[in-house]
PDB file of C-alpha atoms in Angstrom:
ATOM      1  CA  MET A  20      79.686 124.205  23.129  1.00 80.00           C
ATOM      2  CA  ALA A  21      76.473 124.499  25.278  1.00 92.00           C
ATOM      3  CA  GLU A  22      75.785 127.112  26.376  1.00 95.00           C
ATOM      4  CA  TYR A  23      73.751 127.349  29.410  1.00 96.00           C
ATOM      5  CA  LYS A  24      71.111 130.029  30.162  1.00 94.00           C
ATOM      6  CA  VAL A  25      72.525 130.754  34.194  1.00 96.00           C
ATOM      7  CA  VAL A  26      70.558 133.491  36.351  1.00 95.00           C
ATOM      8  CA  GLU A  27      72.094 132.379  39.415  1.00 94.00           C
ATOM      9  CA  ILE A  28      74.915 130.619  41.244  1.00 96.00           C
ATOM     10  CA  PHE A  29      75.487 130.921  44.608  1.00 95.00           C
ATOM     11  CA  THR A  30      76.294 129.644  48.005  1.00 95.00           C
ATOM     12  CA  SER A  31      74.073 128.447  50.433  1.00 93.00           C
ATOM     13  CA  ILE A  32      72.694 125.963  53.031  1.00 92.00           C
ATOM     14  CA  ASN A  33      70.106 123.833  51.473  1.00 90.00           C
ATOM     15  CA  GLY A  34      66.818 124.429  52.283  1.00 83.00           C
ATOM     16  CA  GLU A  35      65.433 121.840  51.696  1.00 86.00           C
ATOM     17  CA  GLY A  36      65.906 118.005  50.666  1.00 88.00           C
ATOM     18  CA  MET A  37      67.825 115.427  52.973  1.00 89.00           C
ATOM     19  CA  ARG A  38      70.804 117.550  52.483  1.00 91.00           C
ATOM     20  CA  ALA A  39      68.598 120.318  54.894  1.00 90.00           C
ATOM     21  CA  GLY A  40      71.273 122.497  56.859  1.00 92.00           C
ATOM     22  CA  GLU A  41      74.348 121.455  54.738  1.00 94.00           C
ATOM     23  CA  LEU A  42      75.810 124.001  52.629  1.00 96.00           C
ATOM     24  CA  ALA A  43      75.601 123.551  48.518  1.00 97.00           C
ATOM     25  CA  VAL A  44      76.787 126.027  45.316  1.00 97.00           C
ATOM     26  CA  PHE A  45      73.007 126.339  43.542  1.00 96.00           C
ATOM     27  CA  ILE A  46      72.908 126.913  40.079  1.00 97.00           C
ATOM     28  CA  ARG A  47      69.431 127.750  38.945  1.00 95.00           C
ATOM     29  CA  LEU A  48      68.802 128.258  35.170  1.00 95.00           C
ATOM     30  CA  GLN A  49      66.500 130.250  33.003  1.00 93.00           C
ATOM     31  CA  GLY A  50      62.503 128.733  31.813  1.00 91.00           C
ATOM     32  CA  CYS A  51      59.981 125.997  33.228  1.00 92.00           C
ATOM     33  CA  ASN A  52      57.896 124.263  30.884  1.00 92.00           C
ATOM     34  CA  LEU A  53      55.228 124.112  33.909  1.00 93.00           C
ATOM     35  CA  ARG A  54      53.230 127.432  36.073  1.00 90.00           C
ATOM     36  CA  CYS A  55      52.589 126.265  39.184  1.00 90.00           C
ATOM     37  CA  GLY A  56      49.897 128.557  41.035  1.00 86.00           C
ATOM     38  CA  TYR A  57      52.681 128.410  43.612  1.00 86.00           C
ATOM     39  CA  CYS A  58      55.725 129.351  42.638  1.00 83.00           C
ATOM     40  CA  ASP A  59      58.501 130.953  44.416  1.00 74.00           C
ATOM     41  CA  THR A  60      60.678 131.176  41.400  1.00 76.00           C
ATOM     42  CA  MET A  61      58.554 132.539  38.470  1.00 79.00           C
ATOM     43  CA  TRP A  62      60.499 135.340  37.961  1.00 72.00           C
ATOM     44  CA  ALA A  63      63.098 133.558  36.690  1.00 77.00           C
ATOM     45  CA  ASN A  64      61.089 131.021  34.134  1.00 78.00           C
ATOM     46  CA  GLU A  65      60.463 133.673  32.105  1.00 76.00           C
ATOM     47  CA  ALA A  66      61.888 134.542  29.351  1.00 72.00           C
ATOM     48  CA  GLY A  67      62.832 137.844  29.638  1.00 77.00           C
ATOM     49  CA  ALA A  68      64.706 136.901  33.054  1.00 83.00           C
ATOM     50  CA  ALA A  69      68.169 137.632  33.091  1.00 89.00           C
ATOM     51  CA  TYR A  70      70.508 135.561  32.656  1.00 92.00           C
ATOM     52  CA  THR A  71      74.617 134.730  31.532  1.00 94.00           C
ATOM     53  CA  LYS A  72      75.316 132.449  29.128  1.00 96.00           C
ATOM     54  CA  MET A  73      78.354 129.981  30.575  1.00 96.00           C
ATOM     55  CA  THR A  74      79.708 126.828  29.564  1.00 97.00           C
ATOM     56  CA  ALA A  75      79.288 123.302  31.267  1.00 96.00           C
ATOM     57  CA  GLU A  76      83.493 124.090  32.697  1.00 96.00           C
ATOM     58  CA  GLU A  77      82.609 127.775  33.019  1.00 97.00           C
ATOM     59  CA  ILE A  78      80.552 126.291  35.542  1.00 97.00           C
ATOM     60  CA  LEU A  79      82.291 123.757  36.755  1.00 95.00           C
ATOM     61  CA  GLN A  80      85.021 126.309  37.918  1.00 95.00           C
ATOM     62  CA  LYS A  81      82.707 128.281  39.771  1.00 95.00           C
ATOM     63  CA  VAL A  82      81.652 125.551  42.175  1.00 95.00           C
ATOM     64  CA  LYS A  83      85.280 124.130  41.793  1.00 94.00           C
ATOM     65  CA  ASP A  84      86.197 127.847  43.329  1.00 95.00           C
ATOM     66  CA  ALA A  85      83.425 127.702  45.760  1.00 96.00           C
ATOM     67  CA  GLY A  86      84.959 124.594  47.271  1.00 96.00           C
ATOM     68  CA  ILE A  87      81.500 123.030  48.689  1.00 97.00           C
ATOM     69  CA  ARG A  88      80.983 119.240  47.825  1.00 97.00           C
ATOM     70  CA  ASN A  89      77.042 120.105  47.405  1.00 97.00           C
ATOM     71  CA  ILE A  90      76.003 121.262  44.071  1.00 97.00           C
ATOM     72  CA  THR A  91      72.586 121.654  43.495  1.00 97.00           C
ATOM     73  CA  LEU A  92      71.080 122.676  40.162  1.00 97.00           C
ATOM     74  CA  THR A  93      67.325 123.983  39.695  1.00 95.00           C
ATOM     75  CA  GLY A  94      65.171 126.505  38.418  1.00 90.00           C
ATOM     76  CA  GLY A  95      62.858 126.719  36.747  1.00 86.00           C
ATOM     77  CA  GLU A  96      63.622 122.935  35.505  1.00 95.00           C
ATOM     78  CA  PRO A  97      67.091 121.988  34.770  1.00 96.00           C
ATOM     79  CA  LEU A  98      65.781 118.453  32.716  1.00 97.00           C
ATOM     80  CA  ASP A  99      64.187 120.680  30.584  1.00 94.00           C
ATOM     81  CA  GLN A 100      67.434 122.906  29.559  1.00 92.00           C
ATOM     82  CA  PRO A 101      69.101 121.960  25.988  1.00 92.00           C
ATOM     83  CA  ASP A 102      72.065 119.451  26.300  1.00 96.00           C
ATOM     84  CA  ILE A 103      71.977 119.639  30.119  1.00 97.00           C
ATOM     85  CA  GLY A 104      73.056 116.278  29.670  1.00 96.00           C
ATOM     86  CA  GLU A 105      76.673 117.538  29.244  1.00 96.00           C
ATOM     87  CA  LEU A 106      76.712 119.464  32.448  1.00 97.00           C
ATOM     88  CA  ILE A 107      75.924 117.127  34.690  1.00 97.00           C
ATOM     89  CA  GLU A 108      78.219 114.854  33.444  1.00 95.00           C
ATOM     90  CA  ARG A 109      80.494 117.446  33.399  1.00 95.00           C
ATOM     91  CA  ILE A 110      79.943 117.882  37.029  1.00 96.00           C
ATOM     92  CA  THR A 111      79.627 114.438  38.188  1.00 96.00           C
ATOM     93  CA  SER A 112      82.763 113.191  36.660  1.00 95.00           C
ATOM     94  CA  ASP A 113      84.450 115.312  39.603  1.00 95.00           C
ATOM     95  CA  THR A 114      83.499 112.011  42.338  1.00 94.00           C
ATOM     96  CA  TRP A 115      84.257 114.938  45.197  1.00 95.00           C
ATOM     97  CA  LEU A 116      81.469 116.586  44.429  1.00 96.00           C
ATOM     98  CA  ARG A 117      77.657 115.009  44.844  1.00 96.00           C
ATOM     99  CA  LEU A 118      74.728 116.329  42.379  1.00 97.00           C
ATOM    100  CA  GLU A 119      70.920 117.260  43.472  1.00 97.00           C
ATOM    101  CA  ILE A 120      68.590 117.882  40.891  1.00 97.00           C
ATOM    102  CA  GLU A 121      65.298 119.564  41.548  1.00 97.00           C
ATOM    103  CA  THR A 122      63.028 118.991  38.904  1.00 97.00           C
ATOM    104  CA  ASN A 123      59.303 118.946  38.682  1.00 96.00           C
ATOM    105  CA  GLY A 124      58.660 115.581  37.900  1.00 96.00           C
ATOM    106  CA  SER A 125      57.337 116.281  34.444  1.00 97.00           C
ATOM    107  CA  ILE A 126      60.700 115.445  32.350  1.00 97.00           C
ATOM    108  CA  SER A 127      61.606 111.457  32.631  1.00 97.00           C
ATOM    109  CA  LEU A 128      64.963 110.824  34.566  1.00 97.00           C
ATOM    110  CA  GLU A 129      65.554 108.319  31.687  1.00 95.00           C
ATOM    111  CA  PRO A 130      68.495 109.765  30.067  1.00 95.00           C
ATOM    112  CA  PHE A 131      70.945 111.276  33.304  1.00 94.00           C
ATOM    113  CA  THR A 132      70.377 107.548  34.885  1.00 88.00           C
ATOM    114  CA  GLY A 133      73.482 106.753  33.523  1.00 87.00           C
ATOM    115  CA  TYR A 134      76.655 108.399  35.375  1.00 90.00           C
ATOM    116  CA  PRO A 135      79.323 106.368  36.966  1.00 89.00           C
ATOM    117  CA  ASN A 136      78.709 109.381  39.467  1.00 92.00           C
ATOM    118  CA  PRO A 137      75.048 109.441  39.458  1.00 93.00           C
ATOM    119  CA  PRO A 138      72.969 112.395  40.349  1.00 97.00           C
ATOM    120  CA  VAL A 139      71.101 111.912  43.302  1.00 97.00           C
ATOM    121  CA  PHE A 140      67.283 113.939  42.350  1.00 97.00           C
ATOM    122  CA  THR A 141      64.361 115.675  44.251  1.00 97.00           C
ATOM    123  CA  VAL A 142      61.063 114.846  42.613  1.00 97.00           C
ATOM    124  CA  ASP A 143      58.460 117.028  43.067  1.00 97.00           C
ATOM    125  CA  TYR A 144      54.813 115.552  42.532  1.00 98.00           C
ATOM    126  CA  LYS A 145      52.606 118.566  41.806  1.00 97.00           C
ATOM    127  CA  LEU A 146      49.621 118.030  43.616  1.00 97.00           C
ATOM    128  CA  PRO A 147      46.159 119.360  42.722  1.00 97.00           C
ATOM    129  CA  GLY A 148      46.786 122.781  44.120  1.00 95.00           C
ATOM    130  CA  SER A 149      49.296 123.432  42.032  1.00 96.00           C
ATOM    131  CA  GLY A 150      47.212 123.034  39.240  1.00 95.00           C
ATOM    132  CA  MET A 151      49.438 121.499  37.179  1.00 95.00           C
ATOM    133  CA  GLU A 152      49.042 117.290  38.366  1.00 97.00           C
ATOM    134  CA  THR A 153      47.960 115.959  34.574  1.00 97.00           C
ATOM    135  CA  ALA A 154      51.549 116.685  34.013  1.00 97.00           C
ATOM    136  CA  MET A 155      53.613 114.165  35.882  1.00 98.00           C
ATOM    137  CA  ASP A 156      55.615 111.382  34.314  1.00 98.00           C
ATOM    138  CA  LEU A 157      54.293 108.648  36.521  1.00 97.00           C
ATOM    139  CA  GLU A 158      57.017 106.907  34.791  1.00 97.00           C
ATOM    140  CA  ASN A 159      59.528 107.896  37.235  1.00 97.00           C
ATOM    141  CA  PHE A 160      58.634 106.311  40.059  1.00 97.00           C
ATOM    142  CA  ASN A 161      59.961 103.555  38.597  1.00 96.00           C
ATOM    143  CA  ARG A 162      63.176 105.476  38.061  1.00 96.00           C
ATOM    144  CA  LEU A 163      63.402 105.723  41.624  1.00 96.00           C
ATOM    145  CA  LYS A 164      67.021 105.728  43.638  1.00 96.00           C
ATOM    146  CA  PRO A 165      66.848 104.673  47.019  1.00 97.00           C
ATOM    147  CA  ASP A 166      68.916 108.110  47.578  1.00 97.00           C
ATOM    148  CA  ASP A 167      66.059 110.363  45.809  1.00 97.00           C
ATOM    149  CA  THR A 168      63.027 112.435  47.545  1.00 98.00           C
ATOM    150  CA  VAL A 169      59.671 112.295  46.030  1.00 98.00           C
ATOM    151  CA  LYS A 170      58.697 116.046  47.260  1.00 97.00           C
ATOM    152  CA  PHE A 171      54.636 116.855  47.630  1.00 98.00           C
ATOM    153  CA  VAL A 172      54.014 120.232  48.653  1.00 97.00           C
ATOM    154  CA  VAL A 173      50.878 121.056  49.781  1.00 97.00           C
ATOM    155  CA  SER A 174      48.610 123.794  49.498  1.00 96.00           C
ATOM    156  CA  ASP A 175      45.813 121.921  51.791  1.00 97.00           C
ATOM    157  CA  LEU A 176      44.363 119.201  53.357  1.00 97.00           C
ATOM    158  CA  ASN A 177      42.985 118.135  49.931  1.00 97.00           C
ATOM    159  CA  ASP A 178      47.395 118.367  49.186  1.00 97.00           C
ATOM    160  CA  LEU A 179      47.767 116.144  51.938  1.00 98.00           C
ATOM    161  CA  ILE A 180      45.154 113.497  51.327  1.00 98.00           C
ATOM    162  CA  ARG A 181      46.314 113.132  47.266  1.00 98.00           C
ATOM    163  CA  ALA A 182      49.490 112.622  48.368  1.00 98.00           C
ATOM    164  CA  LYS A 183      48.866 109.614  50.965  1.00 98.00           C
ATOM    165  CA  GLU A 184      47.424 107.987  48.034  1.00 98.00           C
ATOM    166  CA  ILE A 185      49.949 108.503  45.383  1.00 98.00           C
ATOM    167  CA  ILE A 186      53.007 107.375  48.096  1.00 98.00           C
ATOM    168  CA  GLY A 187      50.477 104.003  48.826  1.00 98.00           C
ATOM    169  CA  GLN A 188      49.681 103.599  45.864  1.00 98.00           C
ATOM    170  CA  TYR A 189      53.257 103.410  44.291  1.00 98.00           C
ATOM    171  CA  GLU A 190      54.449 102.338  47.496  1.00 98.00           C
ATOM    172  CA  LEU A 191      56.983 105.244  47.520  1.00 98.00           C
ATOM    173  CA  THR A 192      58.548 104.798  50.987  1.00 98.00           C
ATOM    174  CA  LYS A 193      59.859 101.519  49.730  1.00 97.00           C
ATOM    175  CA  ARG A 194      61.587 103.503  47.149  1.00 97.00           C
ATOM    176  CA  CYS A 195      63.297 106.441  47.745  1.00 98.00           C
ATOM    177  CA  HIS A 196      63.009 109.377  50.563  1.00 98.00           C
ATOM    178  CA  VAL A 197      59.505 111.022  51.058  1.00 98.00           C
ATOM    179  CA  ILE A 198      59.291 115.295  52.153  1.00 98.00           C
ATOM    180  CA  LEU A 199      55.486 116.839  53.057  1.00 98.00           C
ATOM    181  CA  SER A 200      56.175 120.387  52.738  1.00 95.00           C
ATOM    182  CA  PRO A 201      53.661 122.942  53.245  1.00 95.00           C
ATOM    183  CA  VAL A 202      53.337 125.972  50.393  1.00 92.00           C
ATOM    184  CA  PHE A 203      54.696 128.664  52.706  1.00 82.00           C
ATOM    185  CA  GLY A 204      51.623 130.547  53.999  1.00 81.00           C
ATOM    186  CA  ASN A 205      48.853 128.186  52.696  1.00 86.00           C
ATOM    187  CA  ILE A 206      48.923 125.776  55.258  1.00 93.00           C
ATOM    188  CA  GLU A 207      49.249 125.287  59.052  1.00 93.00           C
ATOM    189  CA  PRO A 208      52.625 122.840  59.622  1.00 94.00           C
ATOM    190  CA  LYS A 209      51.080 121.909  62.891  1.00 95.00           C
ATOM    191  CA  ASP A 210      47.719 120.722  60.777  1.00 96.00           C
ATOM    192  CA  MET A 211      50.213 118.707  58.941  1.00 96.00           C
ATOM    193  CA  VAL A 212      51.808 117.176  61.597  1.00 97.00           C
ATOM    194  CA  GLU A 213      47.853 116.243  63.376  1.00 97.00           C
ATOM    195  CA  PHE A 214      47.368 114.801  59.761  1.00 98.00           C
ATOM    196  CA  MET A 215      50.408 112.344  59.637  1.00 98.00           C
ATOM    197  CA  LYS A 216      49.335 111.417  63.046  1.00 98.00           C
ATOM    198  CA  GLU A 217      46.056 110.511  62.106  1.00 98.00           C
ATOM    199  CA  GLN A 218      46.907 109.216  58.853  1.00 97.00           C
ATOM    200  CA  LYS A 219      50.392 107.068  61.018  1.00 97.00           C
ATOM    201  CA  LEU A 220      52.457 108.161  57.803  1.00 98.00           C
ATOM    202  CA  ASN A 221      55.301 106.248  59.101  1.00 97.00           C
ATOM    203  CA  ASP A 222      58.939 107.080  56.796  1.00 97.00           C
ATOM    204  CA  ILE A 223      57.502 109.850  55.818  1.00 98.00           C
ATOM    205  CA  ARG A 224      59.002 113.720  56.611  1.00 96.00           C
ATOM    206  CA  MET A 225      57.347 117.000  56.908  1.00 95.00           C
ATOM    207  CA  GLN A 226      60.100 119.292  56.540  1.00 92.00           C
ATOM    208  CA  ILE A 227      59.452 123.120  56.257  1.00 89.00           C
ATOM    209  CA  GLN A 228      61.893 125.401  53.352  1.00 75.00           C
ATOM    210  CA  MET A 229      64.809 126.642  55.782  1.00 72.00           C
ATOM    211  CA  HIS A 230      65.598 128.977  54.198  1.00 67.00           C
ATOM    212  CA  LYS A 231      62.204 130.785  54.112  1.00 62.00           C
ATOM    213  CA  VAL A 232      62.730 131.060  57.944  1.00 74.00           C
ATOM    214  CA  ILE A 233      66.797 132.278  58.244  1.00 68.00           C
ATOM    215  CA  TRP A 234      65.855 134.901  55.581  1.00 61.00           C
ATOM    216  CA  ASP A 235      62.882 136.922  54.041  1.00 62.00           C
ATOM    217  CA  PRO A 236      60.722 134.126  52.184  1.00 60.00           C
ATOM    218  CA  GLU A 237      61.380 137.024  48.807  1.00 62.00           C
ATOM    219  CA  GLN A 238      64.844 137.093  49.315  1.00 59.00           C
ATOM    220  CA  ARG A 239      67.422 135.893  46.244  1.00 64.00           C
ATOM    221  CA  GLY A 240      70.762 134.120  46.416  1.00 61.00           C
ATOM    222  CA  VAL A 241      69.922 132.641  49.853  1.00 53.00           C
TER     223      VAL A 241
END
């Protein structure tokens, strides 16, 4: 039976995404295949990060005990975990639950799209400011559903310009939700709004990470 390296499970509000402000149970798994310059969960990505080994059944029981419908599977990079399909299948087999998977855009979504009660994906596109743009799996844009989201984490004006290029090139607003999110402390949200106005970026949301406004930006488990 597969076991997963769980660094934390906690209940909070979704700080971002299409269910921002709603309660969710977060399952954070250890490890990531990328090293983004602005990563705010690097502590969970290192091989030496503390974790608890849990089976899919043990994780699902924790979820059920919480009594919360929204489940966010995150990391690190959850899709890069061994046997992650088994965990996704167990969670989605309960049709009362709603699973969102936060993924960094470098892992193919194709193996994880055939479930009867499919998860929704929030897929990052790593802009130049991350240092990881060349790792993106661009075929994922063809695998998106209308309920999925592509998120662009923006460090500076160059990132905004690149995000606009990618959104237009792949017609992302016709495929799914699109979010622009500032790197906390790197770029002023008001400058992003001005860019959106100047460029007439319809059907795109600018979103601030709500949990970093409510709690200390460095606080874990929120």
